[in-house]
Amino acid sequence: MKRKMLSIAMALAMMLSLLPVTALAAEPKPADGAPTASGTYFFANGTPITITAAAPENGTAATFNDFTATGESAYISWDDNGTTKYIGVDAAKYVNVFGGADGRTEAVSVESTSITMTGGTIWRLFGGNYGEEGSTTDYCSVVTGDVNISLSGDAVVKDLLHGAGARNTCVNDTITMEFDGVDLSDPSNMLYVNGGSWGNGYEGTRNIADGTMGTEAVANKVVIKAEDSKFYLLGGGGSGSTKVCSSSVTLNNCELSNLYLGGINGEVENSSIVATGCTIEDFSATNRGFVGTANVDLNDCDITGKLNFGAANGCFSTDSGTPDGSGVTGSSVWNIDEATNVTAAQITPLVVRTGSSSNATYATTYENLTIQKAGTPISAAISDFSPVYTSSGTPSVTLNTFSVPEGSALKLSGVTATVAENNTLTNVGTIDMDAASKLTVDTGATFKQLGTVNGGDVVAEEGGTINDDYVARIGTTGYNTLQDAVDAVTTTENTTITLLKDTAGAGVVVNGTVKRNLTFDLGGHTYTITSGVGSAGTETNGFQLIKNNNITFKNGTIAADPEEGQQVKILIQNYSNLTLENVTLDGTGMTDYTGLNYTLSNNNGEINLNTGTTIIPRTDDDIAMDVCWAASYEDGARVTVNEGAIVEGNVELGLWGQDAYEGNQSVLTVNGGTITGDLIIGKQTNSDDELQQVVESLKPNITINGGSFGASVDKFIDDTDRAAAKVQSGDTHSYYTTMEAALEAAQQGDSITDLKATTTTHTLTLKYNDNATADSVYTVEENTKVPLPTPSRDGYVFLGWYDADGNKVESPYAVSKTETLTAQWSVISSGTSYAITVSKADNGTVTASRTRANKGLTITLTVKADEGYKLDTITVTDKNGNELKLTDKGDGKYTFTMPASAVTVEASFTKDDTPVDTGLPFTDVKADDWFYDAVKYVYDNKLMDGTSSTTFAPLMTTNRAMIVTILWRQAGSPVVNYAMNFSDVESGVWYTEAVRWAAAEGIVKGYSDTVFAPDDTVTREQLATILYRYAGYKEYDVSAKGDLTAFADGSTVSTWAADGMTWAVGAQLITGKDGGKLDPTGTATRAEVATILMRFCENVAK
């Protein structure tokens, strides 16, 4: 394995006894702790606060000179060293209350927040921090622990209530929002209650194509619980470009005007809602933004307005740009119990808008949607969807085409769905329905069936249209013939034509007027050709693939069964670049053309036969495939047969309109796979000399790197071919790139030939002497070591291989001359076999190769001592107590010759006090330590040294200055012109220029503009982030992605370190500790640094 270690080693050999590395982005500034207020904003700074309608008794009024929102609509109180402090606020003065801190100008952090509101009225309430306007790590404020919000009684919030906070802020643990008996439903207020952050779109990037937000404003987990409460609008997500990883909403006996699985905008990766005994006016999966996966349970609820199973109508009506999107991108399951009443339901889609704002294009799809209604089925419309409304509330954009995409499923249980008038539903995936469900196509509506429908009924009202007779499709467009689908492709874009069912149809021409990039996905089906195509007067091809196209056939079968009066002599006539994978070309049904049928004829182009490809000729006398140099095609055909491809017949090296093979116009490369026939030369020859001349001219065009053939192709192999050895088994000739591979593959009775011998060769013949197995013949270079097989024979014991002089030889056998070895056997007779008894021993085991044996057989004993022990004595005695001679074969193996007597084996083991040589000079690193391999690696490769000549100090922590210096030297000690203002980095010390370089390149940053802290110890997440940035600086591959949620404390990774830790886990640099934990904030010990450096060199810098 290549490892880029030398330059690292030079830096580390000098330094790493001192230790490594550090953090990256400037970390958020911890909040002061005591509440602060200015303007209309109150910040609790992590101090638990209580909001009440009246001032607390025995409280002391607090004064904030710059606070302008004082009043008496609510009172905020907190404990200040045993004294209750409070301040009155006025909702009419737009007071904003934050449980966290003010991070508008500098990122801040608090450990946790707590807000309890039992009465009073405020304008806005936020559980976390107020972050900066911006999208990067440097701008992100954080709550490292939990956020708790509780509202009860007469508590009123008028405008916004967001659990996570505002703008670019995140919460690492859980946001819990509890509501008990509150009324937040005043339509004049239109209060938005959301679990995530209140964003404005500048918190990150909106990745519309995959329905995600690239943002630092992430709420890890949102839990909302409400009882006997009323809401105008509630959702588990946030708004803007913010994100919630997990949202869980539980509602009991509540009333809601608007309910969403997501938030106002942004992304929720996983969302669930359980509502029991609730009255809900309108319920949609999303308002604007995305939900990844969703689960809804409605129990004894009333949906008085409309239930939308996807995006809400009007989702793009306000502040929406292009591109944009709304809906569930993954799977969603809606469970509706028997007692729930649904007034109206619409199966609304995932909608994505692309293009320009003046000429937008909309995609409307159903992505793995499951609707399950117990009891009486509900009616659900597939009907006009209006993502945009005018200011007056009328639709300005109406969409009426919907699809179930390939790979997705629409599952209906207890649902009668109707495709409404002027609407079209196209099924490219799967629609599953139970017996109680039905899909009705209304008058003037259309259902296009290009996928699979299971169960239920699909019926059309009078004037409704069901198109289910398509043969093929491109995307969501169906075609009645395969030729129609080909002709519809008029661009060079990559296009897939999917066969929808087993089909018998006419031959197909792919002409060269457009350079098509075309894939025929047969979908596991068979296309049977009933009539030929081709040039005028020669319409005998099944497929005619004209030059200038790039074509792939995969996943199915192409066959022929010509109708009466029709002929198909060539299944595929190819002039294009062609790839075959997991496809069968079955020529057995072609028209008889007296031995001149071709299943695949290649006259031009690059042709690849990949895994799963099978080519079958009409008969054994016909040609399965040719590689032909055709008259008017100067480039010729270049065919490659790869591992896993099978050609069940002969391959012809053809000429058409040419007199001789020249240049590289007809090229065959076999890397693997199987050709069961021979390589046939298409040019007629009249003598052996002429044949040999043709073979010599073809050698440069035929490359044998591997594969199996039904006849020898040795004559075509020259020095440029990679085939080095051949194994012949009967009529099958298999080629390998090394003699070792050939010897390993060879079976008893096979012959092996060295094709690339450069010295004297000898022949070794193995005679099995069993009246059944053919001799094995090895033609190999002198001194080649041949592993000798251990054959078996009923009724006999194999005694070994013996040379012509009667000497027994061992495996592997070095071939020094032409020689024959013969297998010797001993008849097994029950009367002459004797028992072998192995006595039980403490602290180790002994096993014998047989339990009974005949006299004269060689018996092998295998000894294995327990850890910390070694063999003391071992004896074998016959029935008379006579000790037999033992031969130590090494590696714990001993042999003896079986006497004409039963034998007993006895062994004893003793403690092994021999010091274990670790290969290291360190007394504090043992061979069984978990970090032993890593320490030895970094020591052997001069990446790290000991803290003394005899100690490594594996548990000692590391610092920031050292890793910076290591990476700087590895980068070549570059000189950078960068003004460095760190007051704790002195000029001229050993790490000064390294710190300057690391700060200039953004690899390691200071805690602030003036503090670098070179002696600070390094955490595991800091080390991961530094290596991540350094790998990016060196342009190594940093695409690896790990799953932090797989670790018990994965959610505690700091937001600024998430990318680095995700990459480090994916690149296997960092793995979990005991208890499945990452321990991101734990200090990085020298042992851990050694381990991570070893993995970095092996997995990344290679």
PDB file of N, CA and C in Angstrom, residues 331-366:
ATOM      1  N   SER A 331     -40.376   8.682   2.780  1.00  0.00           N
ATOM      2  CA  SER A 331     -41.624   7.937   2.931  1.00  0.00           C
ATOM      3  C   SER A 331     -42.475   8.574   4.014  1.00  0.00           C
ATOM      4  N   SER A 332     -43.791   8.509   3.816  1.00  0.00           N
ATOM      5  CA  SER A 332     -44.719   9.009   4.831  1.00  0.00           C
ATOM      6  C   SER A 332     -45.854   8.007   4.992  1.00  0.00           C
ATOM      7  N   VAL A 333     -46.235   7.792   6.258  1.00  0.00           N
ATOM      8  CA  VAL A 333     -47.292   6.836   6.583  1.00  0.00           C
ATOM      9  C   VAL A 333     -48.344   7.564   7.409  1.00  0.00           C
ATOM     10  N   TRP A 334     -49.584   7.526   6.935  1.00  0.00           N
ATOM     11  CA  TRP A 334     -50.711   8.154   7.621  1.00  0.00           C
ATOM     12  C   TRP A 334     -51.650   7.051   8.101  1.00  0.00           C
ATOM     13  N   ASN A 335     -51.806   6.936   9.417  1.00  0.00           N
ATOM     14  CA  ASN A 335     -52.704   5.960  10.018  1.00  0.00           C
ATOM     15  C   ASN A 335     -53.906   6.702  10.597  1.00  0.00           C
ATOM     16  N   ILE A 336     -55.096   6.410  10.081  1.00  0.00           N
ATOM     17  CA  ILE A 336     -56.324   7.118  10.472  1.00  0.00           C
ATOM     18  C   ILE A 336     -57.287   6.085  11.039  1.00  0.00           C
ATOM     19  N   ASP A 337     -57.667   6.243  12.288  1.00  0.00           N
ATOM     20  CA  ASP A 337     -58.484   5.206  12.911  1.00  0.00           C
ATOM     21  C   ASP A 337     -59.945   5.332  12.494  1.00  0.00           C
ATOM     22  N   GLU A 338     -60.729   4.365  12.917  1.00  0.00           N
ATOM     23  CA  GLU A 338     -62.133   4.273  12.498  1.00  0.00           C
ATOM     24  C   GLU A 338     -62.948   5.460  12.994  1.00  0.00           C
ATOM     25  N   ALA A 339     -62.597   6.007  14.177  1.00  0.00           N
ATOM     26  CA  ALA A 339     -63.397   7.073  14.779  1.00  0.00           C
ATOM     27  C   ALA A 339     -63.078   8.444  14.213  1.00  0.00           C
ATOM     28  N   THR A 340     -62.048   8.567  13.415  1.00  0.00           N
ATOM     29  CA  THR A 340     -61.677   9.867  12.866  1.00  0.00           C
ATOM     30  C   THR A 340     -62.532  10.208  11.654  1.00  0.00           C
ATOM     31  N   ASN A 341     -63.027  11.454  11.647  1.00  0.00           N
ATOM     32  CA  ASN A 341     -63.857  11.926  10.539  1.00  0.00           C
ATOM     33  C   ASN A 341     -63.045  12.901   9.689  1.00  0.00           C
ATOM     34  N   VAL A 342     -63.008  12.634   8.382  1.00  0.00           N
ATOM     35  CA  VAL A 342     -62.280  13.501   7.446  1.00  0.00           C
ATOM     36  C   VAL A 342     -63.289  14.102   6.476  1.00  0.00           C
ATOM     37  N   THR A 343     -63.479  15.421   6.576  1.00  0.00           N
ATOM     38  CA  THR A 343     -64.469  16.079   5.707  1.00  0.00           C
ATOM     39  C   THR A 343     -64.042  16.043   4.254  1.00  0.00           C
ATOM     40  N   ALA A 344     -62.793  16.367   3.984  1.00  0.00           N
ATOM     41  CA  ALA A 344     -62.273  16.359   2.612  1.00  0.00           C
ATOM     42  C   ALA A 344     -60.801  16.018   2.656  1.00  0.00           C
ATOM     43  N   ALA A 345     -60.321  15.308   1.626  1.00  0.00           N
ATOM     44  CA  ALA A 345     -58.906  14.928   1.566  1.00  0.00           C
ATOM     45  C   ALA A 345     -58.406  15.050   0.134  1.00  0.00           C
ATOM     46  N   GLN A 346     -57.181  15.513  -0.008  1.00  0.00           N
ATOM     47  CA  GLN A 346     -56.547  15.616  -1.315  1.00  0.00           C
ATOM     48  C   GLN A 346     -55.151  14.994  -1.220  1.00  0.00           C
ATOM     49  N   ILE A 347     -54.846  14.133  -2.177  1.00  0.00           N
ATOM     50  CA  ILE A 347     -53.511  13.547  -2.217  1.00  0.00           C
ATOM     51  C   ILE A 347     -52.618  14.541  -2.952  1.00  0.00           C
ATOM     52  N   THR A 348     -52.128  15.507  -2.175  1.00  0.00           N
ATOM     53  CA  THR A 348     -51.268  16.532  -2.752  1.00  0.00           C
ATOM     54  C   THR A 348     -49.844  15.990  -2.866  1.00  0.00           C
ATOM     55  N   PRO A 349     -49.021  16.561  -3.743  1.00  0.00           N
ATOM     56  CA  PRO A 349     -47.738  15.942  -4.069  1.00  0.00           C
ATOM     57  C   PRO A 349     -46.560  16.556  -3.318  1.00  0.00           C
ATOM     58  N   LEU A 350     -45.405  15.996  -3.541  1.00  0.00           N
ATOM     59  CA  LEU A 350     -44.138  16.695  -3.364  1.00  0.00           C
ATOM     60  C   LEU A 350     -43.972  17.548  -4.616  1.00  0.00           C
ATOM     61  N   VAL A 351     -43.857  18.857  -4.440  1.00  0.00           N
ATOM     62  CA  VAL A 351     -43.779  19.750  -5.587  1.00  0.00           C
ATOM     63  C   VAL A 351     -42.417  20.436  -5.593  1.00  0.00           C
ATOM     64  N   VAL A 352     -41.775  20.450  -6.749  1.00  0.00           N
ATOM     65  CA  VAL A 352     -40.478  21.100  -6.913  1.00  0.00           C
ATOM     66  C   VAL A 352     -40.568  22.048  -8.103  1.00  0.00           C
ATOM     67  N   ARG A 353     -40.144  23.290  -7.866  1.00  0.00           N
ATOM     68  CA  ARG A 353     -40.190  24.302  -8.929  1.00  0.00           C
ATOM     69  C   ARG A 353     -38.758  24.614  -9.377  1.00  0.00           C
ATOM     70  N   THR A 354     -38.512  24.523 -10.666  1.00  0.00           N
ATOM     71  CA  THR A 354     -37.208  24.836 -11.233  1.00  0.00           C
ATOM     72  C   THR A 354     -37.392  25.779 -12.418  1.00  0.00           C
ATOM     73  N   GLY A 355     -36.257  26.115 -13.057  1.00  0.00           N
ATOM     74  CA  GLY A 355     -36.313  27.046 -14.176  1.00  0.00           C
ATOM     75  C   GLY A 355     -36.149  28.466 -13.693  1.00  0.00           C
ATOM     76  N   SER A 356     -36.725  29.386 -14.402  1.00  0.00           N
ATOM     77  CA  SER A 356     -36.641  30.796 -14.036  1.00  0.00           C
ATOM     78  C   SER A 356     -37.966  31.243 -13.432  1.00  0.00           C
ATOM     79  N   SER A 357     -37.925  32.358 -12.731  1.00  0.00           N
ATOM     80  CA  SER A 357     -39.140  32.842 -12.087  1.00  0.00           C
ATOM     81  C   SER A 357     -40.218  33.187 -13.112  1.00  0.00           C
ATOM     82  N   SER A 358     -39.779  33.596 -14.329  1.00  0.00           N
ATOM     83  CA  SER A 358     -40.756  33.959 -15.356  1.00  0.00           C
ATOM     84  C   SER A 358     -41.198  32.756 -16.189  1.00  0.00           C
ATOM     85  N   ASN A 359     -40.439  31.654 -16.106  1.00  0.00           N
ATOM     86  CA  ASN A 359     -40.776  30.467 -16.896  1.00  0.00           C
ATOM     87  C   ASN A 359     -40.477  29.227 -16.068  1.00  0.00           C
ATOM     88  N   ALA A 360     -41.219  29.066 -14.977  1.00  0.00           N
ATOM     89  CA  ALA A 360     -40.946  27.988 -14.031  1.00  0.00           C
ATOM     90  C   ALA A 360     -41.510  26.665 -14.526  1.00  0.00           C
ATOM     91  N   THR A 361     -40.822  25.588 -14.149  1.00  0.00           N
ATOM     92  CA  THR A 361     -41.272  24.229 -14.428  1.00  0.00           C
ATOM     93  C   THR A 361     -41.545  23.535 -13.100  1.00  0.00           C
ATOM     94  N   TYR A 362     -42.652  22.799 -13.027  1.00  0.00           N
ATOM     95  CA  TYR A 362     -43.052  22.154 -11.781  1.00  0.00           C
ATOM     96  C   TYR A 362     -43.035  20.634 -11.956  1.00  0.00           C
ATOM     97  N   ALA A 363     -42.502  19.939 -10.955  1.00  0.00           N
ATOM     98  CA  ALA A 363     -42.588  18.476 -10.888  1.00  0.00           C
ATOM     99  C   ALA A 363     -43.447  18.119  -9.690  1.00  0.00           C
ATOM    100  N   THR A 364     -44.430  17.249  -9.897  1.00  0.00           N
ATOM    101  CA  THR A 364     -45.374  16.893  -8.835  1.00  0.00           C
ATOM    102  C   THR A 364     -45.413  15.371  -8.720  1.00  0.00           C
ATOM    103  N   THR A 365     -44.894  14.843  -7.619  1.00  0.00           N
ATOM    104  CA  THR A 365     -44.754  13.398  -7.484  1.00  0.00           C
ATOM    105  C   THR A 365     -45.249  12.913  -6.133  1.00  0.00           C
ATOM    106  N   TYR A 366     -45.566  11.623  -6.081  1.00  0.00           N
ATOM    107  CA  TYR A 366     -45.911  10.945  -4.839  1.00  0.00           C
ATOM    108  C   TYR A 366     -44.754  10.009  -4.484  1.00  0.00           C
TER     109      TYR A 366
END
